[in-house]
XYZ file of C-alpha atoms in Angstrom:
585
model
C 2.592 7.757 -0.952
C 4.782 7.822 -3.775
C 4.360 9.123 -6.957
C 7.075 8.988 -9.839
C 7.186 10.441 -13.001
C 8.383 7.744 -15.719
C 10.358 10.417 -17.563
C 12.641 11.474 -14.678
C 14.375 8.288 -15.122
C 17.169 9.363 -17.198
C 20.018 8.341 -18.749
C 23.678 8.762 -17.064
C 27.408 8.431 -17.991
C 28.608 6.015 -20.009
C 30.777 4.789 -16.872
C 27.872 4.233 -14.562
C 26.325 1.776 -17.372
C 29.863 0.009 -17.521
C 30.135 -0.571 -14.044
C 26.149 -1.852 -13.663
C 27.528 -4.841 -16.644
C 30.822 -5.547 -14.009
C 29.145 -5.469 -10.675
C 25.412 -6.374 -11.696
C 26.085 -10.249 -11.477
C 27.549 -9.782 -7.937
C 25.918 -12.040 -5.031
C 23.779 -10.781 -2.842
C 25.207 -11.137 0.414
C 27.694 -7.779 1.756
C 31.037 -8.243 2.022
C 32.630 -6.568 5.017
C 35.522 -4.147 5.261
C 38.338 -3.990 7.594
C 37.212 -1.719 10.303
C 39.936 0.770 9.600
C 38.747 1.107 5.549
C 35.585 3.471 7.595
C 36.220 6.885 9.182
C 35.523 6.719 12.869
C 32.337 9.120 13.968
C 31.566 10.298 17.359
C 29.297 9.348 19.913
C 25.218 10.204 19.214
C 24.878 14.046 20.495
C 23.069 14.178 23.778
C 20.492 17.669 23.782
C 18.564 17.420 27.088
C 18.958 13.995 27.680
C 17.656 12.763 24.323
C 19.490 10.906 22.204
C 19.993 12.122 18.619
C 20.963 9.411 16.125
C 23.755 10.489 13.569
C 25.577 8.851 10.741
C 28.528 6.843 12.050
C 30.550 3.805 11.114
C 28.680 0.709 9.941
C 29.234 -2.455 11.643
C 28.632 -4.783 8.877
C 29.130 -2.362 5.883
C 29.290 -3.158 2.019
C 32.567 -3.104 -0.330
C 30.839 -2.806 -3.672
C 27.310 -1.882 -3.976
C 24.907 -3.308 -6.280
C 24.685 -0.140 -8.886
C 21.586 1.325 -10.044
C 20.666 0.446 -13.431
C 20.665 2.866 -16.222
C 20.016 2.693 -19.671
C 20.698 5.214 -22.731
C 17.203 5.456 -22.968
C 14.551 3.909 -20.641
C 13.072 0.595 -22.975
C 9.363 1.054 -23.738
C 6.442 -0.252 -21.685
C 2.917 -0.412 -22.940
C 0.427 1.786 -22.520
C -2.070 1.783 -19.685
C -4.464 4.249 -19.744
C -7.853 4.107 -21.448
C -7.876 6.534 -24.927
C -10.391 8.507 -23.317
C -12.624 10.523 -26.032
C -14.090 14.105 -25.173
C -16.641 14.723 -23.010
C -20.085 16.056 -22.764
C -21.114 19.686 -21.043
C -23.311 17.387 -18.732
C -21.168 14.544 -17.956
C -18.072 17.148 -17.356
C -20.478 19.523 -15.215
C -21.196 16.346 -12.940
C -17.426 14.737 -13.105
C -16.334 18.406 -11.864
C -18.877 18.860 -9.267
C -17.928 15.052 -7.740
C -14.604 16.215 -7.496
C -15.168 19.398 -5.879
C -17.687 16.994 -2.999
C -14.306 15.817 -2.923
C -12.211 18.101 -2.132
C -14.218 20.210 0.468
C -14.068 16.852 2.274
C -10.465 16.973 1.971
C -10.028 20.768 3.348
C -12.462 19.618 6.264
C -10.016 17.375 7.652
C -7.198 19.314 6.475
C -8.499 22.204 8.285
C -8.733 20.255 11.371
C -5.444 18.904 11.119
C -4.023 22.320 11.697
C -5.960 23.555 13.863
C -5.732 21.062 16.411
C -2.691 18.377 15.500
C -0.233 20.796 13.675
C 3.185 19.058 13.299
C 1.679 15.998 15.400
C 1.365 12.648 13.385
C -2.429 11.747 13.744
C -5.438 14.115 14.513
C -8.242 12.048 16.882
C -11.120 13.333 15.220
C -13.513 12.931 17.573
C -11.817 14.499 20.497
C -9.665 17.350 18.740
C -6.957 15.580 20.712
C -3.616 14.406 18.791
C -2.003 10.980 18.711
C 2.072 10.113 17.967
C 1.870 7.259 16.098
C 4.777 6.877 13.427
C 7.675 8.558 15.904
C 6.102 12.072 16.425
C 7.311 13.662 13.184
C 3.930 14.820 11.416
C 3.137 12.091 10.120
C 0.028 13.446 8.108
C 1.335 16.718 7.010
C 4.173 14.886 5.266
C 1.687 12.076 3.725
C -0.544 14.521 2.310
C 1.655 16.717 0.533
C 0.988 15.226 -2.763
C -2.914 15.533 -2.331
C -2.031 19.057 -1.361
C -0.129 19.496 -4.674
C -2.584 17.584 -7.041
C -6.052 19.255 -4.794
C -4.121 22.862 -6.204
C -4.189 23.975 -2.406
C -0.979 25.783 -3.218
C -1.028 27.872 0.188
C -1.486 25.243 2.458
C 1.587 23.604 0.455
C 3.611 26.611 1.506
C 2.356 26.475 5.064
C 3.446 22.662 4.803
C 6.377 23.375 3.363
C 7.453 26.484 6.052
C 7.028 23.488 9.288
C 9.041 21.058 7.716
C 12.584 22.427 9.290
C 10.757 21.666 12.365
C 11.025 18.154 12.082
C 13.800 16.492 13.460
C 14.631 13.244 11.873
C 17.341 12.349 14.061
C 15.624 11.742 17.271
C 12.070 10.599 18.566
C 10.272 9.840 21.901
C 9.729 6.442 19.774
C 11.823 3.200 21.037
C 11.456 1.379 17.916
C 10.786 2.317 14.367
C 8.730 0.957 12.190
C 11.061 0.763 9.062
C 8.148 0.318 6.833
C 5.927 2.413 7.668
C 8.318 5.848 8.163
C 9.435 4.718 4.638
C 6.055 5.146 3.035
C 4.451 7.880 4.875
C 7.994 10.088 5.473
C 10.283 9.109 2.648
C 7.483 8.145 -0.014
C 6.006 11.705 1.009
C 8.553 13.656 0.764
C 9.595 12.586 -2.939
C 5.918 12.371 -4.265
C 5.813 15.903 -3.014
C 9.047 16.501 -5.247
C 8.201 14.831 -8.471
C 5.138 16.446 -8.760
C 6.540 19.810 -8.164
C 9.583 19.068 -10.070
C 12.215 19.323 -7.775
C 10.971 23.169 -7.363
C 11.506 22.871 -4.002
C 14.842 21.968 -2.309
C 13.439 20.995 1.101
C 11.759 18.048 -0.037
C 14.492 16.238 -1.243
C 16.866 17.315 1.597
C 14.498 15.901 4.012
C 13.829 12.740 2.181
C 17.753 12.382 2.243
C 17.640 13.300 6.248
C 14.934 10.062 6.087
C 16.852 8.055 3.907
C 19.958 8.343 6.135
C 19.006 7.472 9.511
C 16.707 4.502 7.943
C 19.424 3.137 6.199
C 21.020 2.299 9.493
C 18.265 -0.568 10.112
C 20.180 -2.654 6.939
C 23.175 -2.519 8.876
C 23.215 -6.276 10.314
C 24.909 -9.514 9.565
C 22.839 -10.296 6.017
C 21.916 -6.716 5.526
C 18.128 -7.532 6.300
C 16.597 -4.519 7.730
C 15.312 -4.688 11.281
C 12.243 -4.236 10.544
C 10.918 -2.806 14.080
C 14.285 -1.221 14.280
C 15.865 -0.532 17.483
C 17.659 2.745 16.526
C 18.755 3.743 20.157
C 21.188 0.582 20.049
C 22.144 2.326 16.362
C 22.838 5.360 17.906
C 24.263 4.258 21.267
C 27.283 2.261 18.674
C 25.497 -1.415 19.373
C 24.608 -3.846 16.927
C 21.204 -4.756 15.850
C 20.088 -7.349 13.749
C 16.692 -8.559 11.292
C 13.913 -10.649 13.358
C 13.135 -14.297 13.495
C 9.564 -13.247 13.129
C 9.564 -9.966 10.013
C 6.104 -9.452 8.182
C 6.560 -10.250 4.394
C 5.270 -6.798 3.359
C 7.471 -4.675 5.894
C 10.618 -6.528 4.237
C 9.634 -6.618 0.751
C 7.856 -3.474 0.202
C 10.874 -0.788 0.503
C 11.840 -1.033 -2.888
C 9.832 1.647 -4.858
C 10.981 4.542 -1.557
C 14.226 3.457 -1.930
C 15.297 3.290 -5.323
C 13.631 6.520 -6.158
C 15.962 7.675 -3.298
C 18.919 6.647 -5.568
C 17.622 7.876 -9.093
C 16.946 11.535 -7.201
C 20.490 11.674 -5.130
C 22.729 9.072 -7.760
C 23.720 7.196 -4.598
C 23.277 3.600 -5.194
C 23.549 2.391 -1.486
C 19.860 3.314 -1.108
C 18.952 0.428 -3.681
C 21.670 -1.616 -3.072
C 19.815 -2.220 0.453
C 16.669 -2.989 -1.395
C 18.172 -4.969 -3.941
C 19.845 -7.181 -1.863
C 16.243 -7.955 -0.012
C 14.455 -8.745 -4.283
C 17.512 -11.145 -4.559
C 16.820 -13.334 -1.173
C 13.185 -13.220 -2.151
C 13.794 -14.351 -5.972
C 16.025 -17.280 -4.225
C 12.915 -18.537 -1.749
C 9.861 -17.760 -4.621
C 10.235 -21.661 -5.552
C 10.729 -23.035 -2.584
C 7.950 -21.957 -0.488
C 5.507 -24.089 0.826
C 2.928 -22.745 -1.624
C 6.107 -22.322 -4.677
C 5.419 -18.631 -6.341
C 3.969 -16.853 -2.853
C 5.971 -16.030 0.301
C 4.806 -16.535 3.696
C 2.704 -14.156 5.760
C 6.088 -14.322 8.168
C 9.890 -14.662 7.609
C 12.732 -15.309 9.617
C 14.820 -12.411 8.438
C 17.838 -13.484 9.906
C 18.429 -16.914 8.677
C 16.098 -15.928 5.265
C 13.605 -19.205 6.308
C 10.331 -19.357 5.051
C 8.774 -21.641 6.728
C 5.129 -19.994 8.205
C 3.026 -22.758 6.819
C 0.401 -18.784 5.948
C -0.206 -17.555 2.555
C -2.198 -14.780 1.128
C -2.446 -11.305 -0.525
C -3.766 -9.160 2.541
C -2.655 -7.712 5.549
C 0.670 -8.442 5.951
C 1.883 -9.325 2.683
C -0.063 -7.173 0.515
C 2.561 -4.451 -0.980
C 4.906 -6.883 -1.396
C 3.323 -8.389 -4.565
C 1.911 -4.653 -5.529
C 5.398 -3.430 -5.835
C 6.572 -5.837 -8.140
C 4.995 -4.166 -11.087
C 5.526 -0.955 -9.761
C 9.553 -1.640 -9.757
C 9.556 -3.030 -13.040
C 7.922 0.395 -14.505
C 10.311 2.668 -12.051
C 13.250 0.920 -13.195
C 12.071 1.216 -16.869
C 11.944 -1.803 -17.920
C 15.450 -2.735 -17.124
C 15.312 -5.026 -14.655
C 13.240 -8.668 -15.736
C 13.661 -9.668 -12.224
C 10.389 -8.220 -10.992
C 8.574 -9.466 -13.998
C 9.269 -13.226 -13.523
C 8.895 -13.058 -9.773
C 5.157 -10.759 -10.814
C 4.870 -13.683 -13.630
C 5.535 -16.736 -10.183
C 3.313 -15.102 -8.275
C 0.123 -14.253 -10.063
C 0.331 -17.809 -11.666
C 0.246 -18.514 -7.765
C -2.121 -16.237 -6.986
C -4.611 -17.666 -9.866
C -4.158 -21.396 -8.876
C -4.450 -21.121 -4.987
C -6.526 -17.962 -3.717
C -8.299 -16.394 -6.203
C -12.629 -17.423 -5.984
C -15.853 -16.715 -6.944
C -18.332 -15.112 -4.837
C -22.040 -16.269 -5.032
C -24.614 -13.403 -5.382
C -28.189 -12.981 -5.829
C -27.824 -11.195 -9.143
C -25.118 -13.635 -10.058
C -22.923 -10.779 -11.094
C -19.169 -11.927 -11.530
C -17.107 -11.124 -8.367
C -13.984 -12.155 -7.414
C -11.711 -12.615 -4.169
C -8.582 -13.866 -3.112
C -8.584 -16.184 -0.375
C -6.503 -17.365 2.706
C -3.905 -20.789 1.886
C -2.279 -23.227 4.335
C 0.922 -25.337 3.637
C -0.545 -28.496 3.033
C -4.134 -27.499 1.782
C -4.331 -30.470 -1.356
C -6.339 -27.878 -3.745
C -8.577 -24.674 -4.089
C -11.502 -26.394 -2.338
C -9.424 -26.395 0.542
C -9.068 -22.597 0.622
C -10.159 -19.845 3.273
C -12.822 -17.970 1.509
C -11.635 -14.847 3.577
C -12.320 -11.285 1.884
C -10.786 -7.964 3.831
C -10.438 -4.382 2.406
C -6.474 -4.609 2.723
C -7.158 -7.393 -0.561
C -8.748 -4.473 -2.597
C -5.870 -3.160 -4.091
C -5.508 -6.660 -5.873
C -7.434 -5.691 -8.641
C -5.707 -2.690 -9.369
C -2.347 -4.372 -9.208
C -3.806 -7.647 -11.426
C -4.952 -4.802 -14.221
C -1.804 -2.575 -13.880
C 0.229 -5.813 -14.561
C -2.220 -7.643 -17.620
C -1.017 -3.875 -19.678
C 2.831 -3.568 -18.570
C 3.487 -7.319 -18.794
C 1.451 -7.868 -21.734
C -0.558 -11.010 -19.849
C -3.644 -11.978 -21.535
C -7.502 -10.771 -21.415
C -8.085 -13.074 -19.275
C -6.540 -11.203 -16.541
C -7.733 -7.564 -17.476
C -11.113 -9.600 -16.520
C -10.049 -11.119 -13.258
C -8.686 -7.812 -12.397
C -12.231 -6.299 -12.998
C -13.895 -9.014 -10.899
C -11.706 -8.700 -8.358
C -12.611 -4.278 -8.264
C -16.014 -5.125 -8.474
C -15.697 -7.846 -5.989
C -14.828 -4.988 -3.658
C -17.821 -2.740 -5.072
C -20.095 -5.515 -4.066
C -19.257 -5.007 -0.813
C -19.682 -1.803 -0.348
C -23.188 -1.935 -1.687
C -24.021 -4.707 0.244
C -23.827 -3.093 3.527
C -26.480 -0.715 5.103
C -24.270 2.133 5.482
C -22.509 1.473 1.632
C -19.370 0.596 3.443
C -16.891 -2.648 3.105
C -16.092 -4.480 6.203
C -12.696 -4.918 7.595
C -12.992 -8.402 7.383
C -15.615 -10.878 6.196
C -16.076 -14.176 4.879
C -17.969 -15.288 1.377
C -20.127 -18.545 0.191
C -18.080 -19.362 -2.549
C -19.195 -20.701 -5.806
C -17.737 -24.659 -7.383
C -17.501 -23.284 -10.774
C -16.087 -20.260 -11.477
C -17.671 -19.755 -15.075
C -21.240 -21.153 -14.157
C -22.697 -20.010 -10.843
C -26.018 -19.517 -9.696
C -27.121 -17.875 -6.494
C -28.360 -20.895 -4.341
C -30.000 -19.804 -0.862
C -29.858 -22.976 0.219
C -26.088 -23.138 -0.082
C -25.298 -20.270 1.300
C -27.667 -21.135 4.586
C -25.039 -24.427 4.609
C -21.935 -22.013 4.210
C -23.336 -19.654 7.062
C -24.007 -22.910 9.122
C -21.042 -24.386 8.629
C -18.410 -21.060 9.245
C -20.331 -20.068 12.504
C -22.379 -23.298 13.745
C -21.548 -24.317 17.292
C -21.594 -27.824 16.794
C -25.588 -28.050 15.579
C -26.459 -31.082 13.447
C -26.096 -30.954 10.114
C -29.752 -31.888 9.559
C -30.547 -28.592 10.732
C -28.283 -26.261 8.710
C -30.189 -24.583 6.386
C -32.718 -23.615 9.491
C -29.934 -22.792 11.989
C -28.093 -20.423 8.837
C -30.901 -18.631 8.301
C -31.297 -17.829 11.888
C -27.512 -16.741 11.715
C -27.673 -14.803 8.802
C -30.054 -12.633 10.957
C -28.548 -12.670 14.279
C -24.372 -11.418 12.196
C -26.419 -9.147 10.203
C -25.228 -10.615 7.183
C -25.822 -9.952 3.427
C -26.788 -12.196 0.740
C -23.695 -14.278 -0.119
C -21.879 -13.117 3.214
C -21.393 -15.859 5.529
C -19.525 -14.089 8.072
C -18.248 -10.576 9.397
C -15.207 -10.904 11.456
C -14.751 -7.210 11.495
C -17.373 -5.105 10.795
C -14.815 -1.446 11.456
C -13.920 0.551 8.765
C -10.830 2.504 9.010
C -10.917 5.007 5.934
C -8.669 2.130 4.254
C -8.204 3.325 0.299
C -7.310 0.140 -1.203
C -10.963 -0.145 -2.985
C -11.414 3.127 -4.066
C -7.190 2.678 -5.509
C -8.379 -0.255 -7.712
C -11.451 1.195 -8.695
C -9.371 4.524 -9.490
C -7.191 2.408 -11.221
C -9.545 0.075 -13.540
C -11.546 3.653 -14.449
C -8.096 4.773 -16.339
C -7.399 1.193 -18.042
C -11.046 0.978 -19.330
C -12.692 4.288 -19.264
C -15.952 2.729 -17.801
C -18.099 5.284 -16.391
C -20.258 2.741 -13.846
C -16.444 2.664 -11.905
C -17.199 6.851 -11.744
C -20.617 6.263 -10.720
C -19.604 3.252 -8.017
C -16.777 5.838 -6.352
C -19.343 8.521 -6.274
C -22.031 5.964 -4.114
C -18.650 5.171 -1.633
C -17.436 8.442 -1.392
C -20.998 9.692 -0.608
C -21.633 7.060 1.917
C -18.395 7.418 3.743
C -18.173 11.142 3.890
C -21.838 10.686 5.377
C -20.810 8.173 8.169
C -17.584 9.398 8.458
C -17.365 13.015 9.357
C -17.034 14.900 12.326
C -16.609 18.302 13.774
C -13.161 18.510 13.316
C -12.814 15.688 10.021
C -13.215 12.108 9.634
C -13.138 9.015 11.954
C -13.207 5.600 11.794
C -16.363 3.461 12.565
C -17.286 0.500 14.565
C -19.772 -1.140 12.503
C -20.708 -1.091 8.506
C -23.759 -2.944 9.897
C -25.263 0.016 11.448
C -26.044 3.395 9.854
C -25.965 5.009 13.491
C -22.529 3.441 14.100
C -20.564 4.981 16.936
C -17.450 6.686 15.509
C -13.463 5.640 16.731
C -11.550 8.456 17.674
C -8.642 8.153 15.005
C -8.083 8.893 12.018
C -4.675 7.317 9.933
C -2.969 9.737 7.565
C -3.489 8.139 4.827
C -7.804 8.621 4.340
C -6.115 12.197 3.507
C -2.914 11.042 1.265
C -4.356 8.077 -0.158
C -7.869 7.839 0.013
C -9.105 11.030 -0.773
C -7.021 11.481 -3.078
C -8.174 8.700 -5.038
C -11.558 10.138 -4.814
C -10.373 13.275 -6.091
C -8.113 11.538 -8.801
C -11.331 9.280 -10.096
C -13.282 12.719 -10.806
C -10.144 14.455 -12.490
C -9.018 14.985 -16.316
C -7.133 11.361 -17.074
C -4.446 13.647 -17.899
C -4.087 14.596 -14.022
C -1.221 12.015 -12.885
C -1.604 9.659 -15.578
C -0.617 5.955 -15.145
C 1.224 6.326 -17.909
C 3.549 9.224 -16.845
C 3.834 8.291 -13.128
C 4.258 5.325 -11.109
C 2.084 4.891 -7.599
């Protein structure tokens, strides 16, 4: 998880500024040096067999780097967060007390962490057992060391911080890396841990080099399009590597936030160079889609095709759209790139997935949806809601305030929070499915709940082939059989995984409009999921939302302690406490 503060983005020499205007027009694609133009490195170091990955020479390396840009002073973006007024003894006494719920949750799975998956990446809560997940290199303690910061656990920092020399970045039991995900857990981590402390402590930002290093490796192909499940034993053994015919959208276009961070903290440019180079290709395709203004759920990363006829905002593709506002804000403003490909997209996003869910109090909720290549309008869509879509709304009301987009949006943005909210309350334990599907309404300003319709929808997503004459019988037998609430008219997956993308945009929409019912909504989540949740030794995942006696998975990702809790925490905090306004997430 990374966290930025705006004002660390400083200005630097004049020089640096002279050679962005020379170089900044330069095309995307690397241009290769003579083999002898790169000092020649050793083999990989061999200790007990393993193999250690170390820098060497690049097979495909760049000339002239894209620089980073810089400005004299960063340009001005607007406000975000809500003016919040003071408040009262009894509203502060119960804000404070939340948060504290909070935060003994947190030191409950903290505490089993330690005790039982110390310098291991995952704890399996149920068993006390440990799991190596993300390449064996403590995955959790490094993703939590921001909650650690902002939760004012100060020792356990310190203990954090004393294990970290134990981590070896250059080697792993691991055959493949998953570029994405070591960049947001390990690298995003690392420098959230540093900007909040600022820069205090040197390890931090000597490991998130060590990170930066050996990932940058995986950009060393043909096009310079990361291999995304990266084969770093080829790396390391002196072979080539290059992207794959079949690369998620998000794990190639959500390294830009990690990585450019990684440049303004060490003034190397190479680290967004790489990224750059990736915003550039996708700028190029954003029109010529299938769907013009989204990008595929897949890409063929070494030709740069887009052809998956798959569209949406969820798993999959998800960051890649939420770091397009992000970028914009960590590159102050300087870069309109990532506002007209934000502007392309949510235009998209409007047209083609967004929908209106039908509820019995006919309260305003909103989803995004599922497209295919050749779908002739909306009515065609997939009305397909999963947690992974939550963070939508924060994203939608983060952009309506830095982009300056209209109301409109700041309201779309809260129907598509409370769209999540919905869920949540809908189920019997208070808990969102995974995955589930909606009876959508035809009008999104005017629509009534209509049992009768949604018996159809039910009939019609999970119907075997029964007559139409008998739908609105055969739904309402469904409806009973799924376990399905009002408006629901399917549950594809009923787990919950301690995802925080809900509580994030409710988090989120709390700052922009200072609404307490978003306070009071986290509060019934948090509740219910702690409940459900917890173990002996923390928190686990569940099988079924459906069923308040659930039985309990035995894992437990890092991020229900770097994200979601801290989320929690962050909802029940002074606004001052990491202010949208003074950092980037």
């Amino acid at each position: 998880m990374l966290f930025v503060r705006k004002s660390y983005i400083l200005p630097t020499a004049f020089l640096l500024s002279l050679i962005y205007l020379l170089f900044s027009s330069l095309p995307p694609a690397p241009e290769a040096l003579d083999i002898d133009d790169r000092e020649f490195s050793p083999p990989p170091k061999q200790n007990g067999g393993q193999i250690h990955w170390q820098k060497g020479r690049e097979k495909h390396p760049i000339k002239s780097y894209i620089p980073l840009p810089t400005a004299a002073a960063p340009l001005p973006i607007p406000k975000i967060q809500h003016d919040f007024p003071s408040e009262s003894w009894y509203r502060r006494r119960q804000r404070v007390n939340r948060q504290t719920a909070v935060k003994q949750a947190f030191e409950h799975a903290w505490k089993g962490y330690k005790k039982h998956a110390w310098l291991h990446d995952e704890l399996s809560p149920l068993s006390g057992d440990n799991r190596e997940t993300f390449a064996g290199w403590a995955a959790t303690l490094v993703d939590s060391l921001d909650s650690l910061i902002i939760m004012g656990m100060t020792d356990e920092f310190e203990k954090a911080l004393a294990a970290l020399e134990q981590i070896d970045f250059t080697t792993t039991d691991a055959t493949q890396i998953n570029v994405f995900e070591t960049t947001i857990r390990y690298l995003g981590g690392f420098m959230a841990a540093n900007d909040l402390t600022d820069g205090k402590y040197p390890i931090l930002l000597k490991k998130a080099v060590e990170v930066g290093e050996f990932l940058y490796s995986a950009f060393d192909t043909r096009n310079r399009m990361p291999q995304s499940r990266w084969q770093w034993t080829r790396t390391a053994e002196g072979l080539g590597i290059e992207p794959s015919r079949n690369t998620i959208l998000a794990e190639l276009g959500s390294l830009t936030l990690e990585f450019t961070r990684l440049s303004q903290l060490t003034n190397d440019s190479k680290y967004f160079d790489a990224i750059q180079r990736i915003t550039d290709q996708m700028e190029a395709a954003q029109q010529k889609t299938k769907v013009p203004g989204l990008w595929p759920v897949m890409v063929n990363a070494e030709e740069m095709k887009f052809t998956d006829p798959r569209f949406t905002v969820g798993g999959m593709a998800d960051s890649m759209y939420e770091y397009l506002p992000k970028e914009y804000m960590l590159l102050s403003a300087q870069v309109n790139q990532y506002k007209s490909m934000y502007d392309s997209a949510m235009d998209a996003i409007k047209d083609r997935l967004i929908f209106r869910g039908m509820t019995k109090d006919n309260q305003e909720v909103l989803f995004a949806g599922n497209a295919q290549a050749g779908m002739p309008s909306k009515e065609d869509l997939e009305h397909e809601a999963e947690h992974l879509k939550c963070f939508l709304g924060g994203m939608v009301g983060i952009g309506a305030k830095v982009f300056r987009r209209s109301a409109e949006e700041l309201r779309i943005a809260r129907g598509l929070t409370d769209g999540c909210i919905w869920a949540y309350d809908s189920m019997p334990t208070g808990i969102m499915p995974e995955i589930f599907h909606v009876s959508a309404c035809d009008d999104m300003d005017d629509c009534k709940w209509d049992e009768k319709k949604w018996y159809r929808d039910v009939q019609r997503r999970l119907s075997k082939g029964t007559s139409a004459q008998n739908a609105q019988q055969e739904g309402k037998s469904l409806v009973k059989t799924h376990g399905l609430a009002p408006g629901m008219t399917d549950i594809s997956d009923a787990r919950y995984f301690l995802r925080p993308e809900a509580i994030e945009s409710v988090f989120i929409m709390y700052r922009i409009t200072g609404d307490k019912t978003l306070q009071d909504a986290a509060w019934r989540m948090f509740k219910n999921i702690e409940k459900i949740t917890r173990t002996d030794y923390a928190h686990a995942a569940i099988y079924d939302v459906r069923d308040r006696h659930t039985p309990k998975l035995d894992y437990m990702e890092s991020f229900w302690l770097a994200e979601t809790l801290k989320y929690f925490y962050l909802i029940f905090s002074e606004p001052t406490l990491v202010s949208l306004d003074e950092y980037v997430l």
